[in-house]
mmCIF file of C-alpha atoms in Angstrom:
data_model
loop_
_atom_site.group_PDB
_atom_site.id
_atom_site.type_symbol
_atom_site.label_atom_id
_atom_site.label_comp_id
_atom_site.label_asym_id
_atom_site.label_seq_id
_atom_site.Cartn_x
_atom_site.Cartn_y
_atom_site.Cartn_z
ATOM 1 C CA MET A 29 -16.324 -29.248 -2.239
ATOM 2 C CA GLU A 30 -17.196 -28.953 1.422
ATOM 3 C CA ILE A 31 -17.606 -25.401 2.706
ATOM 4 C CA LYS A 32 -15.732 -24.918 5.982
ATOM 5 C CA ASP A 33 -16.059 -21.972 8.290
ATOM 6 C CA LEU A 34 -12.716 -20.353 9.190
ATOM 7 C CA PRO A 35 -13.470 -18.470 12.415
ATOM 8 C CA GLU A 36 -9.930 -17.190 13.006
ATOM 9 C CA LEU A 37 -9.739 -15.718 9.524
ATOM 10 C CA LYS A 38 -13.215 -14.226 9.873
ATOM 11 C CA ASN A 39 -12.344 -12.647 13.203
ATOM 12 C CA PHE A 40 -9.179 -11.175 11.726
ATOM 13 C CA LEU A 41 -10.973 -9.689 8.713
ATOM 14 C CA LYS A 42 -13.696 -8.247 10.920
ATOM 15 C CA SER A 43 -11.206 -6.595 13.248
ATOM 16 C CA ARG A 44 -8.133 -5.826 11.125
ATOM 17 C CA ARG A 45 -6.798 -2.342 11.710
ATOM 18 C CA SER A 46 -3.804 -0.547 10.265
ATOM 19 C CA HIS A 47 -1.205 0.719 12.733
ATOM 20 C CA LEU A 48 0.118 4.264 12.444
ATOM 21 C CA ALA A 49 3.593 4.236 10.931
ATOM 22 C CA ALA A 50 4.940 6.295 13.829
ATOM 23 C CA THR A 51 3.945 3.525 16.273
ATOM 24 C CA LEU A 52 5.866 0.789 14.448
ATOM 25 C CA GLN A 53 9.133 -0.267 16.024
ATOM 26 C CA HIS A 54 11.998 -2.679 15.478
ATOM 27 C CA PRO A 55 12.386 -5.427 14.589
ATOM 28 C CA GLY A 56 11.063 -5.347 11.083
ATOM 29 C CA PRO A 57 11.079 -8.298 8.697
ATOM 30 C CA ASP A 58 14.419 -9.634 7.508
ATOM 31 C CA ARG A 59 15.141 -10.326 3.845
ATOM 32 C CA ALA A 60 13.756 -13.854 3.907
ATOM 33 C CA GLN A 61 10.577 -12.603 5.566
ATOM 34 C CA VAL A 62 10.275 -9.770 3.052
ATOM 35 C CA SER A 63 10.429 -12.307 0.227
ATOM 36 C CA GLU A 64 7.678 -14.310 1.900
ATOM 37 C CA LEU A 65 5.565 -11.179 2.418
ATOM 38 C CA LEU A 66 5.840 -10.252 -1.245
ATOM 39 C CA GLU A 67 5.022 -13.783 -2.347
ATOM 40 C CA MET A 68 1.799 -13.618 -0.316
ATOM 41 C CA ALA A 69 1.055 -10.094 -1.553
ATOM 42 C CA CYS A 70 1.061 -11.279 -5.163
ATOM 43 C CA ARG A 71 -1.717 -13.824 -4.561
ATOM 44 C CA VAL A 72 -4.379 -11.520 -5.983
ATOM 45 C CA PRO A 73 -6.820 -11.567 -8.902
ATOM 46 C CA ASP A 74 -4.806 -10.621 -11.985
ATOM 47 C CA HIS A 75 -6.795 -10.888 -15.195
ATOM 48 C CA GLY A 76 -4.433 -11.749 -18.013
ATOM 49 C CA LYS A 77 -1.650 -12.829 -15.621
ATOM 50 C CA ILE A 78 0.118 -9.532 -16.294
ATOM 51 C CA SER A 79 1.523 -8.789 -12.820
ATOM 52 C CA PRO A 80 1.208 -5.040 -13.485
ATOM 53 C CA TRP A 81 3.112 -4.043 -10.346
ATOM 54 C CA ARG A 82 6.616 -3.745 -8.946
ATOM 55 C CA PHE A 83 8.032 -3.447 -5.449
ATOM 56 C CA VAL A 84 10.825 -1.187 -4.214
ATOM 57 C CA ILE A 85 12.162 -2.014 -0.755
ATOM 58 C CA TYR A 86 13.637 0.698 1.467
ATOM 59 C CA ASP A 87 15.438 -0.440 4.600
ATOM 60 C CA ALA A 88 16.348 1.670 7.612
ATOM 61 C CA ALA A 89 19.882 2.276 6.326
ATOM 62 C CA GLN A 90 18.430 4.364 3.453
ATOM 63 C CA ALA A 91 16.042 6.444 5.557
ATOM 64 C CA LYS A 92 18.348 9.389 6.284
ATOM 65 C CA LEU A 93 19.432 9.896 2.665
ATOM 66 C CA ILE A 94 15.854 9.595 1.426
ATOM 67 C CA GLY A 95 14.676 12.158 3.949
ATOM 68 C CA GLU A 96 17.375 14.619 2.915
ATOM 69 C CA ARG A 97 16.389 14.351 -0.749
ATOM 70 C CA LEU A 98 12.683 14.694 0.005
ATOM 71 C CA ALA A 99 13.381 17.798 2.082
ATOM 72 C CA VAL A 100 15.236 19.355 -0.858
ATOM 73 C CA ILE A 101 12.367 18.584 -3.249
ATOM 74 C CA ALA A 102 9.768 19.821 -0.770
ATOM 75 C CA GLU A 103 11.672 23.084 -0.432
ATOM 76 C CA LYS A 104 11.580 23.505 -4.220
ATOM 77 C CA ARG A 105 7.803 23.206 -4.096
ATOM 78 C CA GLN A 106 7.035 25.156 -0.931
ATOM 79 C CA GLY A 107 9.936 27.536 -0.410
ATOM 80 C CA PRO A 108 12.045 27.535 2.768
ATOM 81 C CA LEU A 109 10.817 24.908 5.223
ATOM 82 C CA GLY A 110 10.130 25.656 8.844
ATOM 83 C CA GLU A 111 11.946 23.633 11.477
ATOM 84 C CA ASN A 112 9.003 21.295 12.128
ATOM 85 C CA THR A 113 8.241 20.753 8.437
ATOM 86 C CA ARG A 114 11.890 20.011 7.679
ATOM 87 C CA ALA A 115 12.046 17.510 10.532
ATOM 88 C CA MET A 116 8.893 15.837 9.203
ATOM 89 C CA GLU A 117 10.360 15.472 5.710
ATOM 90 C CA LEU A 118 13.662 14.140 7.043
ATOM 91 C CA ASP A 119 11.753 11.529 9.032
ATOM 92 C CA ARG A 120 9.422 10.283 6.266
ATOM 93 C CA PHE A 121 11.125 6.918 5.777
ATOM 94 C CA ASP A 122 12.399 6.604 9.328
ATOM 95 C CA ARG A 123 8.975 6.066 10.895
ATOM 96 C CA ALA A 124 9.127 2.285 10.548
ATOM 97 C CA PRO A 125 11.895 -0.312 10.249
ATOM 98 C CA LEU A 126 10.962 -1.098 6.646
ATOM 99 C CA VAL A 127 9.046 0.591 3.834
ATOM 100 C CA ILE A 128 7.865 -1.194 0.697
ATOM 101 C CA GLY A 129 6.860 0.916 -2.279
ATOM 102 C CA VAL A 130 4.196 -0.630 -4.505
ATOM 103 C CA LEU A 131 4.309 0.646 -8.060
ATOM 104 C CA SER A 132 1.561 0.454 -10.627
ATOM 105 C CA SER A 133 3.326 -0.686 -13.791
ATOM 106 C CA PRO A 134 0.583 -1.332 -16.348
ATOM 107 C CA ASP A 135 0.984 -2.922 -19.757
ATOM 108 C CA ARG A 136 -0.807 -0.299 -21.836
ATOM 109 C CA GLU A 137 -0.733 -2.445 -24.963
ATOM 110 C CA HIS A 138 -2.488 -5.378 -23.312
ATOM 111 C CA LYS A 139 -6.154 -6.098 -23.992
ATOM 112 C CA VAL A 140 -6.908 -5.916 -20.259
ATOM 113 C CA PRO A 141 -7.897 -2.286 -19.519
ATOM 114 C CA VAL A 142 -5.374 -0.240 -17.549
ATOM 115 C CA TRP A 143 -8.049 0.509 -14.956
ATOM 116 C CA GLU A 144 -8.448 -3.200 -14.295
ATOM 117 C CA GLN A 145 -4.691 -3.591 -13.992
ATOM 118 C CA GLU A 146 -4.614 -0.729 -11.486
ATOM 119 C CA LEU A 147 -7.315 -2.435 -9.432
ATOM 120 C CA ALA A 148 -5.049 -5.478 -9.228
ATOM 121 C CA VAL A 149 -2.268 -3.273 -7.823
ATOM 122 C CA GLY A 150 -4.626 -1.992 -5.131
ATOM 123 C CA ALA A 151 -5.383 -5.600 -4.288
ATOM 124 C CA VAL A 152 -1.640 -6.227 -3.910
ATOM 125 C CA CYS A 153 -1.426 -3.389 -1.382
ATOM 126 C CA ILE A 154 -4.172 -4.731 0.887
ATOM 127 C CA SER A 155 -2.856 -8.261 0.440
ATOM 128 C CA LEU A 156 0.569 -7.055 1.560
ATOM 129 C CA LEU A 157 -0.947 -5.396 4.622
ATOM 130 C CA ASN A 158 -2.719 -8.617 5.574
ATOM 131 C CA ALA A 159 0.451 -10.645 4.955
ATOM 132 C CA CYS A 160 2.287 -8.414 7.436
ATOM 133 C CA PHE A 161 -0.310 -9.151 10.106
ATOM 134 C CA ALA A 162 -0.225 -12.861 9.284
ATOM 135 C CA MET A 163 3.508 -12.874 10.061
ATOM 136 C CA GLY A 164 3.140 -11.026 13.355
ATOM 137 C CA PHE A 165 4.067 -7.579 12.091
ATOM 138 C CA ALA A 166 1.882 -4.515 11.664
ATOM 139 C CA ALA A 167 1.697 -2.061 8.791
ATOM 140 C CA GLN A 168 0.195 1.088 7.339
ATOM 141 C CA TRP A 169 -0.468 1.931 3.680
ATOM 142 C CA LEU A 170 0.335 5.579 2.975
ATOM 143 C CA THR A 171 0.243 7.755 -0.117
ATOM 144 C CA GLU A 172 1.746 11.115 0.744
ATOM 145 C CA TRP A 173 2.941 13.929 -1.511
ATOM 146 C CA TYR A 174 6.063 12.106 -2.675
ATOM 147 C CA ALA A 175 3.899 9.384 -4.245
ATOM 148 C CA PHE A 176 2.478 11.974 -6.658
ATOM 149 C CA ASP A 177 5.436 14.292 -7.217
ATOM 150 C CA GLU A 178 7.203 13.318 -10.446
ATOM 151 C CA GLU A 179 10.723 14.157 -9.255
ATOM 152 C CA ALA A 180 10.292 12.492 -5.866
ATOM 153 C CA ALA A 181 8.662 9.401 -7.370
ATOM 154 C CA SER A 182 11.484 9.085 -9.919
ATOM 155 C CA TYR A 183 14.081 9.366 -7.140
ATOM 156 C CA LEU A 184 12.253 6.665 -5.181
ATOM 157 C CA GLY A 185 12.353 4.249 -8.121
ATOM 158 C CA ALA A 186 9.389 4.953 -10.397
ATOM 159 C CA ARG A 187 10.096 4.423 -14.086
ATOM 160 C CA ASP A 188 8.410 6.071 -17.068
ATOM 161 C CA GLY A 189 4.732 5.134 -17.165
ATOM 162 C CA GLU A 190 4.683 3.996 -13.540
ATOM 163 C CA ARG A 191 3.241 5.582 -10.431
ATOM 164 C CA PHE A 192 3.171 4.650 -6.802
ATOM 165 C CA ALA A 193 0.017 3.007 -5.509
ATOM 166 C CA GLY A 194 1.468 3.630 -2.074
ATOM 167 C CA PHE A 195 4.099 2.868 0.491
ATOM 168 C CA ILE A 196 3.599 0.098 3.027
ATOM 169 C CA TYR A 197 5.298 0.903 6.335
ATOM 170 C CA VAL A 198 6.139 -2.300 8.226
ATOM 171 C CA GLY A 199 7.337 -3.031 11.743
ATOM 172 C CA THR A 200 6.500 -4.520 15.104
ATOM 173 C CA PRO A 201 3.377 -3.073 16.756
ATOM 174 C CA SER A 202 3.995 -1.049 19.919
ATOM 175 C CA VAL A 203 0.425 -0.060 20.807
ATOM 176 C CA LYS A 204 -3.051 -1.359 20.096
ATOM 177 C CA PRO A 205 -4.628 1.014 17.571
ATOM 178 C CA ASN A 206 -7.918 2.686 18.381
ATOM 179 C CA GLU A 207 -10.943 1.590 16.414
ATOM 180 C CA ARG A 208 -12.367 4.108 13.964
ATOM 181 C CA PRO A 209 -15.845 4.566 12.509
ATOM 182 C CA ARG A 210 -16.617 1.985 9.844
ATOM 183 C CA PRO A 211 -18.795 2.284 6.741
ATOM 184 C CA ASP A 212 -22.520 1.697 6.968
ATOM 185 C CA VAL A 213 -22.653 -1.501 4.929
ATOM 186 C CA ALA A 214 -26.444 -1.546 4.748
ATOM 187 C CA GLY A 215 -26.481 1.988 3.385
ATOM 188 C CA LEU A 216 -23.834 1.178 0.791
ATOM 189 C CA SER A 217 -25.367 -1.992 -0.619
ATOM 190 C CA GLY A 218 -28.544 -3.333 -2.126
ATOM 191 C CA TYR A 219 -29.743 -6.296 -4.151
ATOM 192 C CA PHE A 220 -30.297 -5.711 -7.844
ATOM 193 C CA GLU A 221 -33.877 -6.000 -9.092
ATOM 194 C CA ALA A 222 -34.239 -6.462 -12.822
ATOM 195 C CA ALA A 223 -37.021 -4.491 -14.441
ATOM 196 C CA SER A 224 -39.426 -6.388 -16.624
ATOM 197 C CA ILE A 225 -39.292 -5.757 -20.349
ATOM 198 C CA ASP A 226 -42.369 -4.411 -22.101
ATOM 199 C CA VAL A 227 -42.274 -6.367 -25.357
ATOM 200 C CA ASN A 228 -44.966 -4.093 -26.825
ATOM 201 C CA ALA A 229 -43.033 -0.883 -26.246
#
């Protein structure tokens, strides 16, 4: 098979940058586009062909009700909320036109370790982000307190044995995001050198 360089894809991967949810504006993807996004998101390594994930889609029409419930749960945890904190909770799902929850839903009886299944779910999240950019949208992957709170996660659609890998906020970009410091690849990598075996030891 001939190896072909794909400069546009390389340039994208070298420069991809998430957009803050608060900077995402309408329009978001319609239902047909959401289906296409999810189809692309599922093109990930999945040992055992388990598909150990689920998606929950929250459109703008649900944002107000979700925010009200999250504010109630947050108040249970923290006590009375200040005006700014309450406004922040009410606005959680109203920061972008569309939010897609990605749930880790492992098959615990399968021979493939749960950890490996969870890695596949993480791959779905980054694949979904990249699919959004491929379709002209922008996105941010967030895991905030409601991803880890049992009551909030259950309200948002998590079933027994599931947990949220995150929420992908999707919309049209309104600003160019600032670059941020990137990892030192050279400091984080090295070639393996096998030690010789002393057969007389």
